[in-house]
Coordinates of C-alpha atoms in Angstrom, one line a residue:
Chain A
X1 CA 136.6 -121.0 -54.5
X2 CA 136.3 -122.8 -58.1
X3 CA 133.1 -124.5 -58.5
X4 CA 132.5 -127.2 -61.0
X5 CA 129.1 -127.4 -62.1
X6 CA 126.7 -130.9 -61.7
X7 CA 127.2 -132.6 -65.6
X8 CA 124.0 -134.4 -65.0
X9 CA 122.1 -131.9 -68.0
X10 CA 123.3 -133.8 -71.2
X11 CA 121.5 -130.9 -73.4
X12 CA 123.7 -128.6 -71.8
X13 CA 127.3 -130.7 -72.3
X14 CA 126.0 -131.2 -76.0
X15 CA 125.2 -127.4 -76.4
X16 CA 128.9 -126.3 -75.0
X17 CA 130.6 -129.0 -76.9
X18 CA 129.2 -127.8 -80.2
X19 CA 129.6 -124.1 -79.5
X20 CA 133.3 -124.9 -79.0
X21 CA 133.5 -126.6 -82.1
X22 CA 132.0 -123.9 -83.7
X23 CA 134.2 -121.8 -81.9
X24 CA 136.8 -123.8 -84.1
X25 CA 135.1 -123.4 -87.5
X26 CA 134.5 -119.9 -86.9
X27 CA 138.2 -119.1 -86.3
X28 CA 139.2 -121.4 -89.4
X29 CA 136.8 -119.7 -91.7
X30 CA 137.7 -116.0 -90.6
X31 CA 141.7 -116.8 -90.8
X32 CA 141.1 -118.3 -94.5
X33 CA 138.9 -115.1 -95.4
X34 CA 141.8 -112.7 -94.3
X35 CA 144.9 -114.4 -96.0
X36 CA 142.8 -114.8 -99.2
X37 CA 140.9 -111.4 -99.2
X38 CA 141.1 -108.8 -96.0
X39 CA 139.5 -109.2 -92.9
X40 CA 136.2 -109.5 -93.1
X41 CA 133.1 -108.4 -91.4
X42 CA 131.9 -109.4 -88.7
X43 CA 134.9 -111.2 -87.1
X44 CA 136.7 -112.2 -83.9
X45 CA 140.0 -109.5 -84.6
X46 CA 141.7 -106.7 -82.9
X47 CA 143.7 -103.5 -84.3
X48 CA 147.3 -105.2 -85.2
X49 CA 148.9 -102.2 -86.7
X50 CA 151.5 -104.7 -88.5
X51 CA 152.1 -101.8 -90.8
X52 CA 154.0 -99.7 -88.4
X53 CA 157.2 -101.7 -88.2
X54 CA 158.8 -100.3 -90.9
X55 CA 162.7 -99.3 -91.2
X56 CA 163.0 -95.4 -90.2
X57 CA 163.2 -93.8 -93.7
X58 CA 160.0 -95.5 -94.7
X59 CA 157.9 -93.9 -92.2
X60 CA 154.9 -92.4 -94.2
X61 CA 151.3 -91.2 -94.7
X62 CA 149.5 -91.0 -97.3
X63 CA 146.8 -88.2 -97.0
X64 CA 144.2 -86.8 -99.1
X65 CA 143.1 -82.9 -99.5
X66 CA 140.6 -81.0 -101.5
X67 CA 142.2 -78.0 -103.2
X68 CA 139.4 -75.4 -104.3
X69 CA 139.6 -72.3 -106.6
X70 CA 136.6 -70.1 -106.6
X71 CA 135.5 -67.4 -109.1
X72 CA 136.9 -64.7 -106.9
X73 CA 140.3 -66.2 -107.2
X74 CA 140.8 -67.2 -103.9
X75 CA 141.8 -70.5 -102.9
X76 CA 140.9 -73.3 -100.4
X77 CA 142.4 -76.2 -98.4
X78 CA 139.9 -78.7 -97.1
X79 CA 140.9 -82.3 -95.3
X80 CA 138.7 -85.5 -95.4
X81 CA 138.3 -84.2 -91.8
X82 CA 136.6 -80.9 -92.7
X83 CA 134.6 -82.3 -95.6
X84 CA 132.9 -85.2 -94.0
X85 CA 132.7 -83.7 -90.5
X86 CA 129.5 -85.5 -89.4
X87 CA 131.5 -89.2 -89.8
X88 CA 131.6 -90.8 -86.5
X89 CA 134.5 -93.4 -88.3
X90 CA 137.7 -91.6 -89.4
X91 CA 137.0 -89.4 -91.8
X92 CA 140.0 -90.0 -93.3
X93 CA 139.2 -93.6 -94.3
X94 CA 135.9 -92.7 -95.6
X95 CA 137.1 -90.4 -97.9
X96 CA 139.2 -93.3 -99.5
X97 CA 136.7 -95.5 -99.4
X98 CA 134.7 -92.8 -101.6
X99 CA 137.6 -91.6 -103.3
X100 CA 139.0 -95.4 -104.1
X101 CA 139.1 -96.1 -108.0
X102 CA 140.5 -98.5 -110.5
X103 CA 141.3 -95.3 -112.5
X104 CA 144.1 -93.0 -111.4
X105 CA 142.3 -89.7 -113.0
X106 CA 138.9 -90.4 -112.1
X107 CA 136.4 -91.4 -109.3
X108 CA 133.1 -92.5 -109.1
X109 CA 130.5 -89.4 -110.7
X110 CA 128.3 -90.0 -107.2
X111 CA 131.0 -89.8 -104.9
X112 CA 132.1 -86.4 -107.3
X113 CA 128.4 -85.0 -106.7
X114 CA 128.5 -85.9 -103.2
X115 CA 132.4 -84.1 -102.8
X116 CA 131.1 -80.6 -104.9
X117 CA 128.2 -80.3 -102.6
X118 CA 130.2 -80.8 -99.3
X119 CA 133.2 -78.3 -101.0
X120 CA 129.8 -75.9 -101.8
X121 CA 128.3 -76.1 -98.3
X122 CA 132.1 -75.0 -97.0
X123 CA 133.5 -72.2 -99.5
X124 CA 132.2 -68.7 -99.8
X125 CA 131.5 -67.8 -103.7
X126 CA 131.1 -70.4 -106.4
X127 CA 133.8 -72.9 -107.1
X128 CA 135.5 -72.9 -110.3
X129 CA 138.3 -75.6 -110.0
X130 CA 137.8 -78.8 -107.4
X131 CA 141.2 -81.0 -107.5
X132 CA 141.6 -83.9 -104.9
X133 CA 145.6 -84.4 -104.3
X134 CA 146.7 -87.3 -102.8
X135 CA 150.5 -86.9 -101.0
X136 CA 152.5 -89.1 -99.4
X137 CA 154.8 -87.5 -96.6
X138 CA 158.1 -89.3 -95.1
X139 CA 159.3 -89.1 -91.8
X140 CA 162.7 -89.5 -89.6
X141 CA 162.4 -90.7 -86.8
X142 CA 161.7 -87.6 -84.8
X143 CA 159.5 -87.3 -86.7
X144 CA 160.8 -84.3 -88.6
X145 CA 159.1 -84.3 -92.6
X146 CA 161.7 -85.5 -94.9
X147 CA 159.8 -85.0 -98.1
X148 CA 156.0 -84.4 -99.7
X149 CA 155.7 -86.6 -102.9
X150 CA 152.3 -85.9 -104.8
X151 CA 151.3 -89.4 -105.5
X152 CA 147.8 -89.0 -107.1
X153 CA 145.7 -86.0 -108.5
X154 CA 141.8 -85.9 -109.7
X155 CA 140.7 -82.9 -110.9
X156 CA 136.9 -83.1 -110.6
X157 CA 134.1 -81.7 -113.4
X158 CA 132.8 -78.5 -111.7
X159 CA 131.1 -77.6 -114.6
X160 CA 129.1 -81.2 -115.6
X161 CA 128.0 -80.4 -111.4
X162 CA 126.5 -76.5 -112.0
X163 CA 122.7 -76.3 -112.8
Chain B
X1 CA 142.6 -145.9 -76.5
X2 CA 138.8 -145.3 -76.0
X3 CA 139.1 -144.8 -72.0
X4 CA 142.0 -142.2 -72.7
X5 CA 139.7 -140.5 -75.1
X6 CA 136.7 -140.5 -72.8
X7 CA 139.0 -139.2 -70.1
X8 CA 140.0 -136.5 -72.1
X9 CA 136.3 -135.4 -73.1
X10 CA 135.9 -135.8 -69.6
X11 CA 138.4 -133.6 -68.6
X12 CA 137.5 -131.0 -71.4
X13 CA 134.0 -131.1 -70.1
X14 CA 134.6 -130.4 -66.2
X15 CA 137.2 -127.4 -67.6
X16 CA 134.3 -125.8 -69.3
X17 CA 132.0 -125.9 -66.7
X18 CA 134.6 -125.2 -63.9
X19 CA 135.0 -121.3 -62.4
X20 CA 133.8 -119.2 -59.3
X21 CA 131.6 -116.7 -61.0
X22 CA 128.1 -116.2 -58.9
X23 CA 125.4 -115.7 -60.8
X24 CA 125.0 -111.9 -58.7
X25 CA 128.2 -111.4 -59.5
X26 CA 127.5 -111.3 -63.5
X27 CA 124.2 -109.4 -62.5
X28 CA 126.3 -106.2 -60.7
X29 CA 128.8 -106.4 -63.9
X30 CA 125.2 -106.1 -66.2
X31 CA 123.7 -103.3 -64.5
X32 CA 127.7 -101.5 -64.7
X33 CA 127.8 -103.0 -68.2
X34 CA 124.4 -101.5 -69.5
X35 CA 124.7 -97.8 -67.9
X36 CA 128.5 -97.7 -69.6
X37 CA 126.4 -98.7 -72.5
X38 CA 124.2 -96.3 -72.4
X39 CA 126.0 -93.5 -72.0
X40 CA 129.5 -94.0 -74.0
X41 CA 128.4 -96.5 -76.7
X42 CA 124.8 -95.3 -78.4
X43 CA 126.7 -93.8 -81.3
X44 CA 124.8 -92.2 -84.1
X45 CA 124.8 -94.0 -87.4
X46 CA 122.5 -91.7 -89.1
X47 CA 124.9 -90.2 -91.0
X48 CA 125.7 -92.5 -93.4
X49 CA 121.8 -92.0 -95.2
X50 CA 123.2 -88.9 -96.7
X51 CA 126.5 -90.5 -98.3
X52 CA 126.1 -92.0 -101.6
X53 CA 126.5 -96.0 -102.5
X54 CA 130.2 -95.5 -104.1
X55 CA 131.5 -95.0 -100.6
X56 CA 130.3 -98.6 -99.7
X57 CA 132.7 -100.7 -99.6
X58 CA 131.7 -103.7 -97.5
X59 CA 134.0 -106.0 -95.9
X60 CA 134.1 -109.9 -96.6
X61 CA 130.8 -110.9 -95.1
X62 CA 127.5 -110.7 -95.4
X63 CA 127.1 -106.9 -95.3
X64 CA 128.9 -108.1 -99.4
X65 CA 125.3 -109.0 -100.0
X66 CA 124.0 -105.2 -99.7
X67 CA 124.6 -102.7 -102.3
X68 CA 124.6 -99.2 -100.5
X69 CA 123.7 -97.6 -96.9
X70 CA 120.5 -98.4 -95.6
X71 CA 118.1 -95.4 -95.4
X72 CA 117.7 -93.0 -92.5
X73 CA 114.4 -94.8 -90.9
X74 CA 115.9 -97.8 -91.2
X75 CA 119.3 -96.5 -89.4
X76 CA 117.2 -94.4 -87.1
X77 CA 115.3 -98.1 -86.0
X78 CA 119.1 -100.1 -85.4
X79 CA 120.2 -97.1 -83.0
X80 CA 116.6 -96.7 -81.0
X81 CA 116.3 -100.9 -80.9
X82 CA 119.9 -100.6 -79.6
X83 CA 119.1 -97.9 -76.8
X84 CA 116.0 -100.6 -75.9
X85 CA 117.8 -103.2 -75.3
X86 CA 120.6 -101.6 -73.6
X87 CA 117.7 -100.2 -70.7
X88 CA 116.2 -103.5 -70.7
X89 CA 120.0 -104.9 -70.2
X90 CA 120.5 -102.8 -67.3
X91 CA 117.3 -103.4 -65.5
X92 CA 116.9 -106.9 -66.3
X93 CA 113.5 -107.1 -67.7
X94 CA 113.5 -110.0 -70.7
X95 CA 117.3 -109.8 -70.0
X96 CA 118.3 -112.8 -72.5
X97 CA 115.9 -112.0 -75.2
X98 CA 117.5 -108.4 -74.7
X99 CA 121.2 -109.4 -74.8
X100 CA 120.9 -111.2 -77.5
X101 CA 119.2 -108.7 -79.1
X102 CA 121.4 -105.8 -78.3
X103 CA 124.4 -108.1 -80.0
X104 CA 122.6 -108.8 -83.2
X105 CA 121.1 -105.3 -84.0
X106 CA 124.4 -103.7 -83.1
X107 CA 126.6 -105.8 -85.2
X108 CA 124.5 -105.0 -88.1
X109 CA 124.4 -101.3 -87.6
X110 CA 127.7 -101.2 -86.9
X111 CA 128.5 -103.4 -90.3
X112 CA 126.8 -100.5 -92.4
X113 CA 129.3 -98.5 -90.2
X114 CA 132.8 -100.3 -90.8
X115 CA 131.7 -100.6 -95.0
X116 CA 132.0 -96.4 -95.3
X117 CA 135.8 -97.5 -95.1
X118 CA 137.0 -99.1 -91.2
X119 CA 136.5 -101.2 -88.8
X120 CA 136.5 -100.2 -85.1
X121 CA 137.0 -103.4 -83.6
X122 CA 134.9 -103.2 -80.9
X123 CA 133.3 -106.7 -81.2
X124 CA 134.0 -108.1 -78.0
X125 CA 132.1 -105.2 -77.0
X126 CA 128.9 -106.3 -78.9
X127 CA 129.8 -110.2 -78.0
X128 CA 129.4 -109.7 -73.8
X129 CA 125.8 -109.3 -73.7
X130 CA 125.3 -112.6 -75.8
X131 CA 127.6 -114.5 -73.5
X132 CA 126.8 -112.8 -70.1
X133 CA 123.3 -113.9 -70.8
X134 CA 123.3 -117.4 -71.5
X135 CA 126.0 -117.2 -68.2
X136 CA 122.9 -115.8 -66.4
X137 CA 123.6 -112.1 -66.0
X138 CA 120.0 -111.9 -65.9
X139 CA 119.0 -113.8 -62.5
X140 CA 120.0 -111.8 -60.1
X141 CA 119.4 -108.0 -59.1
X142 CA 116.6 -108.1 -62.1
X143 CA 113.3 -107.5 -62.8
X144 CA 113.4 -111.0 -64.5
X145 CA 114.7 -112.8 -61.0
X146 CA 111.8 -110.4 -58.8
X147 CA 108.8 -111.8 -61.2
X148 CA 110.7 -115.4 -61.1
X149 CA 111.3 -115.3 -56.8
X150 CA 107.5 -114.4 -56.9
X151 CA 106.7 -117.3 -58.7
X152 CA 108.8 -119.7 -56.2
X153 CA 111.5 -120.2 -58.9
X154 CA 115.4 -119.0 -58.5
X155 CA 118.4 -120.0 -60.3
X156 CA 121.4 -121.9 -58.9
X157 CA 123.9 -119.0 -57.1
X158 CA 126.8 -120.2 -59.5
X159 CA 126.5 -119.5 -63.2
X160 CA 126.7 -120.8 -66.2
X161 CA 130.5 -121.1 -66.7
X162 CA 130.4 -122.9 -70.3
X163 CA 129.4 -119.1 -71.9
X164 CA 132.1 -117.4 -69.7
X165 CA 135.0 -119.7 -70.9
X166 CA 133.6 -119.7 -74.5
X167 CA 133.9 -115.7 -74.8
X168 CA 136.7 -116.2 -72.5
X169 CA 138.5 -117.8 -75.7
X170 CA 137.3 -115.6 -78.4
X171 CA 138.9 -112.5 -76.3
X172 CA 142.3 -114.6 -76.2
X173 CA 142.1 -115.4 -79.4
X174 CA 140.7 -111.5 -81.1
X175 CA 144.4 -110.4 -79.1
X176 CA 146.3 -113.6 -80.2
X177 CA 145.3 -112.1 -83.8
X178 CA 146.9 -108.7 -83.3
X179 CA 150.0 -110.5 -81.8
X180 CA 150.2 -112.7 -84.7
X181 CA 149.4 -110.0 -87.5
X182 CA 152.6 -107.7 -85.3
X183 CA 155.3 -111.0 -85.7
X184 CA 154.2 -111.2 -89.3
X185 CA 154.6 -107.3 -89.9
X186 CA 157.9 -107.3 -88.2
X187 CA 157.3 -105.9 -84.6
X188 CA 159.7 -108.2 -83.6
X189 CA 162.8 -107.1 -85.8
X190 CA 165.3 -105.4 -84.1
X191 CA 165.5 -103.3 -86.6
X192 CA 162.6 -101.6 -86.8
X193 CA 160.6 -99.5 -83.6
X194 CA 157.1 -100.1 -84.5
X195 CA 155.4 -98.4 -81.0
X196 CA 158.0 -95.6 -82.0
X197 CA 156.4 -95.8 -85.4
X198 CA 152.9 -95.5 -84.7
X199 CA 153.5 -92.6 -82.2
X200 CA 155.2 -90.6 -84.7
X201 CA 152.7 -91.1 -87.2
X202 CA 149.7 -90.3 -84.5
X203 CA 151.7 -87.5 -83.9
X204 CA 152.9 -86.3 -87.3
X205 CA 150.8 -87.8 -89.5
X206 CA 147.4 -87.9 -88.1
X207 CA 147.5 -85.0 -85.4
X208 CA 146.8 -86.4 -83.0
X209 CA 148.8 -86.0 -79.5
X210 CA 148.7 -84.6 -76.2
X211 CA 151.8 -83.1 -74.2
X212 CA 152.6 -86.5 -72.8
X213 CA 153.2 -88.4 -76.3
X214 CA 154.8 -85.3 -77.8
X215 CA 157.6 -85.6 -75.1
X216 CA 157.7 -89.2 -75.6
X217 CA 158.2 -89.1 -79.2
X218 CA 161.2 -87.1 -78.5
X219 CA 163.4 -89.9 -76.9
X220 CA 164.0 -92.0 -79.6
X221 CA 166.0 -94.9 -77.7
X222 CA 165.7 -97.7 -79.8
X223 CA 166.3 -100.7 -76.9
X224 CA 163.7 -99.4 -75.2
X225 CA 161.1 -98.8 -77.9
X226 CA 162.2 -102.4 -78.9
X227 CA 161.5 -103.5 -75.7
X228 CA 157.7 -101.7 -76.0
X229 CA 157.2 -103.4 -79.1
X230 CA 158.1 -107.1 -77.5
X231 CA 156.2 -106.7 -74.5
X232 CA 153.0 -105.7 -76.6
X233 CA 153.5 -108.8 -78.5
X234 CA 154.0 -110.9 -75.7
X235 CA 151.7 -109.4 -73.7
X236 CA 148.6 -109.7 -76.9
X237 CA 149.7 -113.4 -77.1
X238 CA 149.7 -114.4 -73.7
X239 CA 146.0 -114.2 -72.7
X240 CA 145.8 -117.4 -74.9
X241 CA 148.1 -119.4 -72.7
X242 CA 146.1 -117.7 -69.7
X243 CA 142.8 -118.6 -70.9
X244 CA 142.8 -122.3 -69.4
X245 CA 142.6 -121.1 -65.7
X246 CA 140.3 -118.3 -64.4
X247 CA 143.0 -116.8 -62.0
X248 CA 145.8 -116.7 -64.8
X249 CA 143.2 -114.8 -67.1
X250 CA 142.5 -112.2 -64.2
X251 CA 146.3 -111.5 -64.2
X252 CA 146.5 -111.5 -67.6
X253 CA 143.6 -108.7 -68.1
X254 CA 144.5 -107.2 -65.6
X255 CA 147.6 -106.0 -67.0
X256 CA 146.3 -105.8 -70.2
X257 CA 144.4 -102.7 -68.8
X258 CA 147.5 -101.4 -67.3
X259 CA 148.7 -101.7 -70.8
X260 CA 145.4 -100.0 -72.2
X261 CA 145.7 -97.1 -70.1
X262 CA 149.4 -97.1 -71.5
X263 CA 148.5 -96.9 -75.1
X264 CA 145.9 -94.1 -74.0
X265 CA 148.6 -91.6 -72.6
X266 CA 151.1 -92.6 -75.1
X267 CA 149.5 -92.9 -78.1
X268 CA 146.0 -91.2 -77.2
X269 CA 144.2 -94.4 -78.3
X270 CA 141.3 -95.5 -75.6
X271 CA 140.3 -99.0 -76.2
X272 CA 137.3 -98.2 -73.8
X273 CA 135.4 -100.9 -75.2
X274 CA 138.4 -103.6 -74.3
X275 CA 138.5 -102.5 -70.6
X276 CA 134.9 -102.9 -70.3
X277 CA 134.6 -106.2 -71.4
X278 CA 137.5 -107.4 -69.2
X279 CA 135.4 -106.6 -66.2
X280 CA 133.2 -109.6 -67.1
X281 CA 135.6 -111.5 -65.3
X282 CA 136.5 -109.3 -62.1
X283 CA 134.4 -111.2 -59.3
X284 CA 132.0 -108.4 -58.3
X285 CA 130.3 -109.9 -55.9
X286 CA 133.7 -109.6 -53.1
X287 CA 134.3 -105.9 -54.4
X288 CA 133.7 -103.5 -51.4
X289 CA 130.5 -101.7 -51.9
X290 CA 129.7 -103.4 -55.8
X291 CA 126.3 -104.6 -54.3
X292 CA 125.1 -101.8 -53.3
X293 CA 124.5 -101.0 -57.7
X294 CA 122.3 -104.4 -57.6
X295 CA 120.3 -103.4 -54.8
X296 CA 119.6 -100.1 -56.1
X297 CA 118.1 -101.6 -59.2
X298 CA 116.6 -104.5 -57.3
X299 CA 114.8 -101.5 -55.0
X300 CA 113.7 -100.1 -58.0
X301 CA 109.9 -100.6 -59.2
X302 CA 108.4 -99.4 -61.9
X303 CA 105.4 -96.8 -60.7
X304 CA 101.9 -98.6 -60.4
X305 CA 99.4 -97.1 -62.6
X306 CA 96.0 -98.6 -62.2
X307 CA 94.6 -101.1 -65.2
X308 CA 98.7 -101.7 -65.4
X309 CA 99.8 -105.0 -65.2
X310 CA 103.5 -105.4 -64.0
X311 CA 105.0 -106.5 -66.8
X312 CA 103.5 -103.7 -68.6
X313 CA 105.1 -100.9 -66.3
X314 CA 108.4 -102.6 -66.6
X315 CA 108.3 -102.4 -70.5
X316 CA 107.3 -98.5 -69.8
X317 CA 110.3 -98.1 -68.0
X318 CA 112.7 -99.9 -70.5
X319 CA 111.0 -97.7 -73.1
X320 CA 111.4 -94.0 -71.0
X321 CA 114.4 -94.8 -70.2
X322 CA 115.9 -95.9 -73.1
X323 CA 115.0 -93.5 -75.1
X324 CA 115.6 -91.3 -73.0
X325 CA 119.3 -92.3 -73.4
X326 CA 118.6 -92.3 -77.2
X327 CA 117.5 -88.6 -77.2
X328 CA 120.2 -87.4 -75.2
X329 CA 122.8 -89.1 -78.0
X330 CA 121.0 -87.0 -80.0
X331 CA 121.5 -83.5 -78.9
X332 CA 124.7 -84.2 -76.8
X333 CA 127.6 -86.2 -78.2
X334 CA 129.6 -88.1 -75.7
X335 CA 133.1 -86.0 -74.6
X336 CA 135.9 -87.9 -75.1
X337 CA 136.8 -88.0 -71.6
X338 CA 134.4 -90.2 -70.8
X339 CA 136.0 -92.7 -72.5
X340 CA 139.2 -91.9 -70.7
X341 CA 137.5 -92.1 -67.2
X342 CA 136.3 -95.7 -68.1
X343 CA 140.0 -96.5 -68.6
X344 CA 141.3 -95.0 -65.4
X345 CA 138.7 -96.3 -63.3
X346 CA 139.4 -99.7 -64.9
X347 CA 143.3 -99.9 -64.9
X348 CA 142.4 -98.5 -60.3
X349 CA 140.3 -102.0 -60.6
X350 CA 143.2 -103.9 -62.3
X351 CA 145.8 -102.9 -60.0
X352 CA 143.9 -103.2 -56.6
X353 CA 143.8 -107.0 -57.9
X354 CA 147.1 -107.5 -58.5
X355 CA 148.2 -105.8 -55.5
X356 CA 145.4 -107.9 -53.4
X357 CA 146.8 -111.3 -55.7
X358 CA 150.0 -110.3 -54.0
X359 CA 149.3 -109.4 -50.7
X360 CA 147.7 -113.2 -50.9
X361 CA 151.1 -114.4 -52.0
X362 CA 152.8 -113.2 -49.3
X363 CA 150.4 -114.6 -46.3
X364 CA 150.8 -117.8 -48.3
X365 CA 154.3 -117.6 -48.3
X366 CA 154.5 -116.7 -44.8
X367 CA 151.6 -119.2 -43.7
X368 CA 154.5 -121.8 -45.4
X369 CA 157.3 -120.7 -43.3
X370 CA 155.0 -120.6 -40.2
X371 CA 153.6 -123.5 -38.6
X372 CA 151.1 -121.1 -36.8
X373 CA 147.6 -120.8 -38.6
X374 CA 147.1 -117.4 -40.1
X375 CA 144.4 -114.3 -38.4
X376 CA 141.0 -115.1 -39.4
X377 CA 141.3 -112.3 -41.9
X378 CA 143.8 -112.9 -43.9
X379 CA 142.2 -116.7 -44.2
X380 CA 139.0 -114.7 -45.5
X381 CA 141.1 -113.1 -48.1
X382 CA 142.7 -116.4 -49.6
X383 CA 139.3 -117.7 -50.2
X384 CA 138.6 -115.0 -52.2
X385 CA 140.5 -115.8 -55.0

């Protein structure tokens, strides 16, 4: 049975009018700060993923891996997955976030310190070559992997990082 | 032209105070609401104090105004004030002062969160308590209502509906957002199978899958992903139409958790957090057996310990018990099925509504055709709704 609340409180038909209308502003300010910038932070938004409608030979991902070469001359694969494990956001994400740079050949030096020491923790013997390989994979859709294109490489100063 | 203006205010004001939500109602959803808390959402956060300031990358906001992570004491303090205020939520001591609390402290820890790189979008999530408690979650089944009934003072049975249709809207219009963002990206073109899409790429690109979606994927019939990707469109868009009457909103949740526990065998995505904060609006108080979790808490009493005042022993238990909660967090992550249960358990919910909406449907119609008065019964079940 729908009820309809006694409107004899002014203070509180003042207080529900102006949280609508902020309501409004809220939504108008949020909408502005997306189509200018990105969505921002804290904000009244769900998970869209727009980008997946895409024709069938565009499906893609772009992914990151750390490639490692150690003195011994073996080698080692590690994914944003491996390296920042204890993430409790995608790890995947994160990486970019660290990994993102106006520069094509370089990243930040603290994100670099923080990467060696997280390839350190995870490879037996001492690294001698770091390299972080960004590829970008295409799909059909089955999902069967057309192609690999390599689409950004940083190879990162192992020695500046040794004591 | 003043009187048709008045009339309208009028009319806008007796919407936003119009709804059948008891105040006991709200309570039984807070006590649910605060142990899901507790056990699914306490996330730990202390992680990011050992990643460096390049990998903060704040979003537009005011988390823009800091330069790097916070440091681990500081993290350490969001997560146990969070694990507070979520004991003191589900027992009802300071319950407003806590709600609101809960929601501010965890959308700042969670905005040092989302600027190592994404956002979870689990706002709604951290909105409820804030609502809920100006609704008057609080004055029922509570330590709050015991102290108050002891003083001679109770609140009215019905709640505060302004709150409820207020977060009521912002839930409509978080979806209507998705919806939108989808036309604009070209869900919509015929062209193009975007549910297909992101299957193959949780599949293929990301790894993740169960046996379910990995047979899915397989059958690549593009009218029928087409029709996925229109009903998810229509179906994100819809609640905002909904939104103006509390039974078309129940509908509309409901099936949105239908659709949740969809997206969860399909895709393996569980919006948990989504399913939870529809059952703010499932009318508790008329579920079999959903009083029985407010008397429990309303049975419970804090031990007495001599020189103890009340209100002291009631802060004691919101401390033991929530960090309690903390301390397990620490040692023992939440599995992921427990975020999968919430979603079953939640779409059972949905669909014992819609099948009780159309049970009601039927004696209607059948109460139309006959000029006899329906059992007693089903007359008890109409008013329900």
């Amino acid at each position: 049975m729908s009820y309809k609340q006694p409107l004899n409180n002014p203070r509180h038909i003042v207080v529900a009018r102006s949280a609508i209308v902020g309501l409004g502003v809220l939504i108008a300010v949020q909408t502005a700060t997306q189509f200018t910038q990105r969505e921002p932070y804290p904000a009244m938004f769900q998970p869209s993923f727009s980008g997946d409608a895409l024709p069938i030979e565009h499906r893609d991902s772009l992914q990151a891996h750390v490639t490692v070469e150690t003195n011994t001359g073996e080698s080692f694969n590690f994914s944003p997955h491996m390296l920042l494990a204890d993430a409790t956001i995608e790890p995947a994400r994160v990486f970019d976030a660290g990994t993102r740079s106006n520069n094509a050949h370089t990243i930040d030096p603290r994100s670099t310190e923080f990467i060696l020491s997280r390839v350190a923790s995870l490879t037996p013997g001492v690294p001698n070559a770091v390299t972080i390989v960004w590829t970008e994979r295409h799909f059909n859709h089955s999902g069967e992997k057309i192609d690999e294109v390599e689409v950004r490489r940083v190879a990162l100063p192992v020695d500046e990082a040794k004591p | 032209m003043t009187t048709a203006l008045s009339r309208t205010v009028c009319l806008f004001d007796g919407w936003l105070h119009r709804g059948d939500f008891t105040r006991s109602s709200l309570a039984i959803y807070r006590i649910v609401f605060g142990v899901l808390l507790l056990v699914l959402e306490l996330t730990d956060r202390q992680w990011l104090a050992n990643y460096p300031d390049s990998f903060y990358r704040p979003r537009p906001g005011p988390f823009e105004l800091f330069s790097g992570f916070p440091p681990e004491p500081i993290l350490i303090s969001l997560e146990i004030v969070i694990a507070l205020s979520a004991a003191a939520i589900v027992l009802g001591v300071r319950t407003l002062f806590a709600s609101l609390t809960f929601t501010i402290t965890a959308i700042v820890a969670n905005g040092f969160v989302f600027s190592a790189g994404k956002i979870e979008h689990d706002i709604l999530l951290l909105l409820t308590p804030a609502f809920l408690g100006l609704a008057g979650w609080g004055d029922r089944f509570s330590f709050d209502a015991h102290r108050r009934a002891a003083q001679g003072v109770t609140a009215p049975q019905h709640a505060e509906h302004w709150p409820l249709r207020l977060f009521a809207l912002i839930i409509a219009w978080s979806l209507f957002t998705a919806a939108y963002a989808k036309i604009l990206g070209g869900w919509l073109n015929t062209n193009t199978q975007a549910t297909h899409n992101a299957l193959i790429r949780q599949i293929y690109a990301d790894n993740v899958y169960g046996d379910f979606s990995a047979w899915v994927a397989q059958h690549h019939v593009p009218w029928l992903w087409e029709i996925a990707d229109w009903s998810t469109v229509l179906l994100e868009a819809s609640l905002l139409f909904a939104v103006f009457s509390w039974r078309a909103c129940r509908y509309t949740l409901s099936v949105l958790t239908l659709f949740h526990l969809g997206v969860m065998a399909i895709l393996m995505i569980s919006f948990q957090g989504n399913v939870i904060v529809y059952g703010s609006f499932v009318l508790w108080h008329i579920m079999p057996g959903a009083r029985r979790i407010g008397e429990i808490i309303t049975r419970y009493r804090p031990p007495v310990v001599p020189g103890l005042t009340q209100r002291t022993a009631e802060t004691g238990s919101v401390i033991g018990i929530g960090m309690l909660a903390w301390f397990i967090h620490e040692k023992v992550p939440t599995p992921e099925w427990a975020a999968q249960v919430v979603i079953v358990i939640g779409s059972l919910i949905a669909t014992g509504y819609l099948l009780h909406t159309m049970r009601h449907l039927n004696t209607r119609r059948s109460m139309l055709a006959s000029p006899t008065p329906p059992p007693s019964n089903q007359r008890a079940a109409q008013s329900d709704f």
